[in-house]
Coordinates of C-alpha atoms in Angstrom, one line a residue:
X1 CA -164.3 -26.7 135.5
X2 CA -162.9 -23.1 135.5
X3 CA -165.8 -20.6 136.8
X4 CA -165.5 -16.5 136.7
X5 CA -166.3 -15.2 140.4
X6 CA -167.7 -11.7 139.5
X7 CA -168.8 -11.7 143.3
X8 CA -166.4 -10.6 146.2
X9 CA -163.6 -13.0 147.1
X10 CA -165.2 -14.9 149.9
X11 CA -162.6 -16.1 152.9
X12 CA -162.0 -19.2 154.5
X13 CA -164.3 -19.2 157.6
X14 CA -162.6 -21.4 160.6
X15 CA -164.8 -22.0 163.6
X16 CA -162.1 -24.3 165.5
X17 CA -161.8 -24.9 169.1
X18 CA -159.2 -25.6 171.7
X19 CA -157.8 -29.4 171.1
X20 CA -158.5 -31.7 174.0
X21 CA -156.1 -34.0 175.2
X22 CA -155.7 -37.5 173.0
X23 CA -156.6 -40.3 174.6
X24 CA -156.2 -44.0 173.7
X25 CA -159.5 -46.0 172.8
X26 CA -161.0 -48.5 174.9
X27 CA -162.5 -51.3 174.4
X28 CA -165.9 -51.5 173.1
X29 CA -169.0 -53.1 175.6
X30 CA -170.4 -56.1 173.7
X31 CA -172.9 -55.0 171.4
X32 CA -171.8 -51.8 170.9
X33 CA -172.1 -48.5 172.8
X34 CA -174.2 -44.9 172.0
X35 CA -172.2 -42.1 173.4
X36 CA -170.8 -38.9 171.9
X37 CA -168.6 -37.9 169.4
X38 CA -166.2 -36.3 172.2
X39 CA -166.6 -39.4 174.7
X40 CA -162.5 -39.4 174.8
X41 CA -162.9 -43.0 176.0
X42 CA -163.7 -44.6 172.6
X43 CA -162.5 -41.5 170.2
X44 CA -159.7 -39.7 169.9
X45 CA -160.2 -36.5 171.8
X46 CA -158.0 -35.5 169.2
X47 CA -160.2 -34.8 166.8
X48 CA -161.7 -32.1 168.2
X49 CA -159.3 -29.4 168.0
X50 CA -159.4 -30.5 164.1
X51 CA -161.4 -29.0 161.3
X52 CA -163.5 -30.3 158.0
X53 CA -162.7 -28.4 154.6
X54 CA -163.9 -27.9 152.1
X55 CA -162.5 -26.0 148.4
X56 CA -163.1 -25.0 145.5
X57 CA -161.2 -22.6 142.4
X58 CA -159.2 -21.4 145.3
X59 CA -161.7 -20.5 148.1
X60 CA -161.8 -22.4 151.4
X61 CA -164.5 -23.2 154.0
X62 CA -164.2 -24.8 157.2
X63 CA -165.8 -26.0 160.1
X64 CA -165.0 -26.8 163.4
X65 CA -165.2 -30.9 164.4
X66 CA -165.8 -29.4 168.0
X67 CA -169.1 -28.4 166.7
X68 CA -169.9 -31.6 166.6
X69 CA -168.7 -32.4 169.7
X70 CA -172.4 -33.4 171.6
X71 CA -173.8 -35.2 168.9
X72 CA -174.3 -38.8 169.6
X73 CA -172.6 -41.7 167.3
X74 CA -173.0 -45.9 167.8
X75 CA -170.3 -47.8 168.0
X76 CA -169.8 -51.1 167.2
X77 CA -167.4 -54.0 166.6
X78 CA -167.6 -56.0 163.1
X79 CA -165.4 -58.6 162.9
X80 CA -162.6 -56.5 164.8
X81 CA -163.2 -53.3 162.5
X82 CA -164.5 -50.6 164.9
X83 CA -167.9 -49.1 163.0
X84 CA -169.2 -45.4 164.0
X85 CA -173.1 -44.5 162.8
X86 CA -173.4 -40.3 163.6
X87 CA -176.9 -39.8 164.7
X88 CA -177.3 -35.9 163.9
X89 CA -176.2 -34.4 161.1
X90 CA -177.8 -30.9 161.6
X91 CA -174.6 -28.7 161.8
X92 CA -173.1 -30.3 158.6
X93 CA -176.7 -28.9 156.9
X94 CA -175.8 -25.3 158.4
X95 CA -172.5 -25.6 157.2
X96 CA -173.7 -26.5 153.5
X97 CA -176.3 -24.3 153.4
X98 CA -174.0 -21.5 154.2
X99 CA -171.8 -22.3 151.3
X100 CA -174.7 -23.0 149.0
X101 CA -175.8 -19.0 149.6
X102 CA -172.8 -17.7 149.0
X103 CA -172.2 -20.1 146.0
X104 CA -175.2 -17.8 144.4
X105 CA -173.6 -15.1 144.0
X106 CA -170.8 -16.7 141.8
X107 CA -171.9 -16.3 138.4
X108 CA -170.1 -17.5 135.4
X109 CA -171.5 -17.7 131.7
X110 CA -171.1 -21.1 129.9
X111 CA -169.4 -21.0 126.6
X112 CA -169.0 -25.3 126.4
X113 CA -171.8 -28.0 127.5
X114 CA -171.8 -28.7 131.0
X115 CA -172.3 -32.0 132.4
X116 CA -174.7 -32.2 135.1
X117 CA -174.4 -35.4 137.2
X118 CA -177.5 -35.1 138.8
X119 CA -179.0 -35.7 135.7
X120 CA -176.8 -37.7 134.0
X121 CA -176.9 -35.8 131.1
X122 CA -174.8 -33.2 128.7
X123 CA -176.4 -29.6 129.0
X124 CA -176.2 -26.4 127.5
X125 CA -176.5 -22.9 129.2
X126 CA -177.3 -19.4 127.5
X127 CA -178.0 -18.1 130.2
X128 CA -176.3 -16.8 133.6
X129 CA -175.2 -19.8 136.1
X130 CA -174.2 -20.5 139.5
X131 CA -173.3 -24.0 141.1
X132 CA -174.8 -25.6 144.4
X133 CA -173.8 -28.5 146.7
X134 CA -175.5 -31.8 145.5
X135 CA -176.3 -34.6 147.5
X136 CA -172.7 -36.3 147.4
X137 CA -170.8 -33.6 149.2
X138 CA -172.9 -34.6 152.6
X139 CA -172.8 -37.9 151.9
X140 CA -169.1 -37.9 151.4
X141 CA -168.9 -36.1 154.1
X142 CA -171.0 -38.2 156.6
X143 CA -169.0 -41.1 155.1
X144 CA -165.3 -39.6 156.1
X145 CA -166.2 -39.0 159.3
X146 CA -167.8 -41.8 160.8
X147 CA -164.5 -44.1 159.2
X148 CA -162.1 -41.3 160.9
X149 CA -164.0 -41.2 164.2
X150 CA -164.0 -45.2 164.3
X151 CA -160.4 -45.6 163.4
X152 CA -158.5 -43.3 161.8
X153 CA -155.8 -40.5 163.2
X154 CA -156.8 -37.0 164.0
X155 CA -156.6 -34.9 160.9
X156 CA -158.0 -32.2 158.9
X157 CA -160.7 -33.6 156.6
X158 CA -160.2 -31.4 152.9
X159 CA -162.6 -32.1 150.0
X160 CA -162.1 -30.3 146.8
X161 CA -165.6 -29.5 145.2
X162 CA -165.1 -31.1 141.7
X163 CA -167.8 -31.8 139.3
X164 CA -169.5 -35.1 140.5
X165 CA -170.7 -32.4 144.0
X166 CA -171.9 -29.8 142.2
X167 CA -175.0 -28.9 140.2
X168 CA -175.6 -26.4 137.8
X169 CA -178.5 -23.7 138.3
X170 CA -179.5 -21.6 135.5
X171 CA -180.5 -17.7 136.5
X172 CA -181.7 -17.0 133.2
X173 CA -181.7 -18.2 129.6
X174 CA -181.9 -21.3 128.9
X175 CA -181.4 -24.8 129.7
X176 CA -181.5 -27.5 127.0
X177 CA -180.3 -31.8 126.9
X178 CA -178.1 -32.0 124.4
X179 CA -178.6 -35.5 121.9
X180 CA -175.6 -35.1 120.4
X181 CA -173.0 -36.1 123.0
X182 CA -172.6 -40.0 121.7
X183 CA -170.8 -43.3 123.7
X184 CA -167.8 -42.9 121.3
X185 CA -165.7 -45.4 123.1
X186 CA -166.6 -48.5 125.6
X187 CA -164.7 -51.5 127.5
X188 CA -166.3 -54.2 129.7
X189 CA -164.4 -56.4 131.3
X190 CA -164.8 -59.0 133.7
X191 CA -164.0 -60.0 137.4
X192 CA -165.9 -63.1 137.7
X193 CA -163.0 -65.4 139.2
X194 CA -161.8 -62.2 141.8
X195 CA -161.8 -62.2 145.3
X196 CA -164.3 -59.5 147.6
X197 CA -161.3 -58.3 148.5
X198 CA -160.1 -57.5 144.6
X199 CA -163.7 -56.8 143.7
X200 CA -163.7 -54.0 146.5
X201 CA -160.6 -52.6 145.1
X202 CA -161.9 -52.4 141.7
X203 CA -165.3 -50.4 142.8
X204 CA -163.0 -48.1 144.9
X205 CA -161.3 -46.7 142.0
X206 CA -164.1 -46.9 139.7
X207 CA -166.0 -44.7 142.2
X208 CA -163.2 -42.3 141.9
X209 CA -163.6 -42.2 138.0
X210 CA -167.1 -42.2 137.7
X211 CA -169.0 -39.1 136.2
X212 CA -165.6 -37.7 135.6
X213 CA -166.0 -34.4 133.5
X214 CA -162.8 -34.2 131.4
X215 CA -162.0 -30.5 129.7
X216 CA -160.7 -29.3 126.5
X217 CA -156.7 -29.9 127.3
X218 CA -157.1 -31.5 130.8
X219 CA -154.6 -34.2 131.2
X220 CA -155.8 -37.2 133.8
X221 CA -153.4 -39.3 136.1
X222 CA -155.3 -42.4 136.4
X223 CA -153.1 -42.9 139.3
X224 CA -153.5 -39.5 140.9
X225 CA -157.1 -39.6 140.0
X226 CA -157.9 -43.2 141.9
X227 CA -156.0 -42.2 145.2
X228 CA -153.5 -43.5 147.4
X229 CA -153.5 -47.3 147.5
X230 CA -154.4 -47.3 151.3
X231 CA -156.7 -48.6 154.0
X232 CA -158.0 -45.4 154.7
X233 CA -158.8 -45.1 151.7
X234 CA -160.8 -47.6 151.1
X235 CA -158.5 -50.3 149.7
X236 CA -158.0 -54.0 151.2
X237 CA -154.9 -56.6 150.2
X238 CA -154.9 -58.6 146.9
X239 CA -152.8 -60.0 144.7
X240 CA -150.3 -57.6 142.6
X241 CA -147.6 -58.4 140.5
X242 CA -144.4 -58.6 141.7
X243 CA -141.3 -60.2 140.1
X244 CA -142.8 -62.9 138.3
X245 CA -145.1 -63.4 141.3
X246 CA -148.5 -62.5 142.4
X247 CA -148.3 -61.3 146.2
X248 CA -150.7 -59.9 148.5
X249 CA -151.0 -55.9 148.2
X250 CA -153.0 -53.1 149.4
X251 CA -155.6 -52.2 146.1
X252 CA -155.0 -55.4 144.2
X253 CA -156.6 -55.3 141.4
X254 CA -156.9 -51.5 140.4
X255 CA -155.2 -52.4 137.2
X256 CA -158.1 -53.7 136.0
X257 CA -159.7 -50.6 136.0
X258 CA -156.5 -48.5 134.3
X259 CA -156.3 -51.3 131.7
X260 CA -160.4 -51.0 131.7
X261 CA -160.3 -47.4 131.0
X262 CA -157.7 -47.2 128.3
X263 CA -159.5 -49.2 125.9
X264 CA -162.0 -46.9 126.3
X265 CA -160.4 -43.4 126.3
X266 CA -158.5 -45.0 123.1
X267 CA -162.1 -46.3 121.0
X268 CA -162.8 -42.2 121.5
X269 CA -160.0 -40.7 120.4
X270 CA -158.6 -39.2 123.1
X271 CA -154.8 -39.2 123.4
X272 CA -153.0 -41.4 125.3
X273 CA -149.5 -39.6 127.2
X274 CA -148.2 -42.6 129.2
X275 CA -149.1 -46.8 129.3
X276 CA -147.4 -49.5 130.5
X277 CA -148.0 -53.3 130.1
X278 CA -148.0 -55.3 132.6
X279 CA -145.1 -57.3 133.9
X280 CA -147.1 -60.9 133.5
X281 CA -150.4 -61.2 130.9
X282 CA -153.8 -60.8 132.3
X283 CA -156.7 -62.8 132.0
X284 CA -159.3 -59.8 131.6
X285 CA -157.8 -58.6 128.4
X286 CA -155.5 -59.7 125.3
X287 CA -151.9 -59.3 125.4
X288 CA -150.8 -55.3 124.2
X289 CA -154.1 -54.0 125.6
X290 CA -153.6 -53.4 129.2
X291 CA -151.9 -50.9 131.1
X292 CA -150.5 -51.4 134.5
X293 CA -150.2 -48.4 137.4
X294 CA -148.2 -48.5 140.4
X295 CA -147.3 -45.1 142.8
X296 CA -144.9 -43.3 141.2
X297 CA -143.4 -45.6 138.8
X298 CA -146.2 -46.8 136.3
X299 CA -149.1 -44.7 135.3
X300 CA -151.6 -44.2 132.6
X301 CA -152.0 -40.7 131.7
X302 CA -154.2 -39.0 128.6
X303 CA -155.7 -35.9 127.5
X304 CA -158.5 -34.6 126.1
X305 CA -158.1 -32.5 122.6
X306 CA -161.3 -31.8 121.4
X307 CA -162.9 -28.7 121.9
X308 CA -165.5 -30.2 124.2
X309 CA -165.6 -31.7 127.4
X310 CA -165.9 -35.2 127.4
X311 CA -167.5 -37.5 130.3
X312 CA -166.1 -40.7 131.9
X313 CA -168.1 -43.2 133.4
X314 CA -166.6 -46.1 135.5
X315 CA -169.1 -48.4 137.2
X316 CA -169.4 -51.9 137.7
X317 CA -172.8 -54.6 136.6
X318 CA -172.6 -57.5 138.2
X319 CA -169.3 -59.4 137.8
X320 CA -168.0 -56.9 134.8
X321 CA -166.7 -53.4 134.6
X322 CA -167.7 -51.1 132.1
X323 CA -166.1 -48.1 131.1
X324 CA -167.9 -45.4 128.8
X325 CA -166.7 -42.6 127.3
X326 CA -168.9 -39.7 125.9
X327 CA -167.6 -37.3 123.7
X328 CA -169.3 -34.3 121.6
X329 CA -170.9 -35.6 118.1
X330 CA -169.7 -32.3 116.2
X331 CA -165.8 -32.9 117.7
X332 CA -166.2 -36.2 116.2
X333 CA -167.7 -35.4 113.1
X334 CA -168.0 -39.0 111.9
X335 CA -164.9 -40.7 113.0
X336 CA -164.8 -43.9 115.4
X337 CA -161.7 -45.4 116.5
X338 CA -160.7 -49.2 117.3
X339 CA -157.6 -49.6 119.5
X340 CA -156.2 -53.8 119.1
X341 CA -153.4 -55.9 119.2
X342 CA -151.2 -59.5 117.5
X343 CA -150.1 -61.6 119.5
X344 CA -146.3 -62.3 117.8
X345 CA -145.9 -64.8 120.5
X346 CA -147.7 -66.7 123.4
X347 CA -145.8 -63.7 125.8
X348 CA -146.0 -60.7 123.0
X349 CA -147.8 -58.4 120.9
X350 CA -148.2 -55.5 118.7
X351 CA -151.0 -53.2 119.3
X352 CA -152.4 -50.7 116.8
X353 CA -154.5 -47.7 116.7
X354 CA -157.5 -47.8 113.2
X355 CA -159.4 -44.3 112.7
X356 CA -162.4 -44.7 110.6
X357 CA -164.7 -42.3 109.0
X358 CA -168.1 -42.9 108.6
X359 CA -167.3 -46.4 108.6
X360 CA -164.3 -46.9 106.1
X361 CA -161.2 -47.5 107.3
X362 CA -158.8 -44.2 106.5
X363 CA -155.8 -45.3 108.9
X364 CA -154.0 -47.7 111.0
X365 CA -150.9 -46.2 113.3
X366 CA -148.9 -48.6 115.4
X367 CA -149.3 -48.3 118.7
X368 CA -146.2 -50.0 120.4
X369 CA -145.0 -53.5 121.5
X370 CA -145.7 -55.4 124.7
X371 CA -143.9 -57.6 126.2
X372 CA -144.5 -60.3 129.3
X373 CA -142.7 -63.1 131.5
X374 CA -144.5 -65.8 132.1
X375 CA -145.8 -66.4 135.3
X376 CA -143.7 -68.6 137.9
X377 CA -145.5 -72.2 138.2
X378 CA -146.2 -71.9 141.9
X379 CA -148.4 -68.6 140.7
X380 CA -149.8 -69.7 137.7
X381 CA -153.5 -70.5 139.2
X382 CA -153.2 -67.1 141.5
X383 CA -155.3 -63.7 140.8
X384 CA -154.3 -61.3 138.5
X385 CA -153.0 -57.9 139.1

């Protein structure tokens, strides 16, 4: 979301100390331990010559780890995964509140509804508006620091400020729930046969897509948008597809979610730029209605067009995943959209694209073909992708 500073351009403001020597970690006593976050014997001293950050429409603000240095954490060994609990979180507070006041004096005037995810609801602003730090940026924060501290490389910490951490407070005017942003497109599917490990991978990216605020002519990487496939990020090993094979792979399973979400960007319109199918069928969805991602060779990619921004909501319900889009009732002016396929063989299909307006059927565009191998025997039983 694009926001006009009219205050004075605010610089970064780095309160970093001198690094300390690394050191390696030690063992932890049986039942854990309450020290410090600088006790160099179970965390890397290293991290206190490094900084958190956080940005947003080009400004920076950063704070010292150092700062932190005296504050006392618990750790503890779970199943041979070091956990870290901080006990104090008082300077992160200071920090935040210092950003919140000078996050006042950046006004911008709303022309488009605004999503506000503290509500959960579409809103629209007459008035004069600034944002402010919700609830997520500490916990996010809080979050990323106690999995760095247990186990994770000295580094700087960035977070960029994007909708789902900030809140928007009207000045003056006012403030009204808009009715007529409608669930124009939805897909559940289900992951009742997964492993936790797949399952985990699945809320992961979900989490990433979740209360995603979408703008007239933004394009979204699903890939980009999901983050690196990685430990540190959150993902564990499942089965991927890999030439004809399912083998273990960190975030197996996230293609349920890219596959999950274009059904539903599809059903509302929005345009699709890139899909792929998947190399082998799936068992969450019909042949020609999936779409596989993999780093920098598969991805699904779409844009919004309408004059509106339009909301995504990625969540999961007990062993399904749902994903909602909401788009403005006056962009769609009566049309809904059904995205399907044909099978034209047990490893094939045709999918097509029907618009309809208020309810009669006024075209059908084809889509594309899809095509798959079937799955080697000794892999026919194994997770899908």
């Amino acid at each position: 979301m694009k926001i006009r500073i009219v205050s004075a351009a605010l610089s970064a403001c780095l309160l970093l100390g001198t690094p300390l020597p690394l050191s390696a970690a030690q063992a932890l006593p049986v039942g854990g331990i309450t020290t410090t976050v600088s006790d160099g014997r179970y965390i890397d001293s290293g991290w206190m010559g490094q900084a958190l950050i956080l940005t947003l429409n080009g400004q920076s603000w950063a704070m010292g780890l150092n700062l932190m240095s005296d504050y006392p954490v618990f750790l503890s060994d779970d199943g041979g995964v070091r956990q870290c609990v901080i006990g104090d979180s008082a300077v992160i507070d200071v920090f935040l509140s210092a950003i919140n006041e000078q996050l006042k004096g950046q006004i911008f005037n709303s022309d488009s509804p605004i999503f506000d995810t503290g509500t959960g609801s579409y809103i629209y602003n007459s008035g004069q508006t600034y944002y402010q730090l919700n609830d997520n940026v500490k916990a996010w924060i809080l979050t990323t620091l106690q999995q760095q501290f247990a186990a994770g490389k000295p580094q700087t910490l960035t977070l960029e400020l994007t909708d789902g951490y900030l809140t928007p407070v009207v000045m003056e005017g006012t403030l009204t729930y808009s009715p007529d942003f409608v669930l124009s497109g939805t897909c559940t599917t289900s992951f009742s046969t997964s492993s936790s490990n797949r399952i985990n991978n699945i809320e992961v990216a979900a989490g990433h897509l979740n209360n995603m605020v979408i703008m007239p002519g933004q394009e979204v990487s699903v890939s980009d948008a999901i983050k690196p496939r990685t430990t540190e990020n959150g993902y564990r090993s499942a089965g991927a597809y890999l030439n004809g094979r399912t083998v273990p792979a960190i975030g197996g399973g996230i293609c349920q979610v890219s596959s999950t979400v274009y059904n539903a960007v599809k059903n509302s319109g929005l345009t699709v730029l890139e899909r792929h199918p998947h190399s082998m069928p799936v068992h969450y969805l019909p042949l020609g209605l999936d779409a596989a991602i993999s780093a920098g060779t598969k991805d699904l990619r779409f844009r919004n067009d309408y004059s509106a921004p339009v909301i995504l909501q990625a969540y999961t319900e007990g062993k399904n995943l749902i994903v909602n889009c909401l788009v403005w009732n006056h962009d769609l002016n009566g049309r809904t959209f059904k995205l399907w396929s044909k099978e034209t063989g047990s490893l094939s299909a045709k999918t097509y694209f029907t618009t309809y307006q208020d309810g009669e059927e006024v075209s059908t565009e084809y889509v594309g073909a899809s095509y798959y191998m079937a799955p080697k025997p000794a892999d026919s039983d194994a997770e899908d992708e």
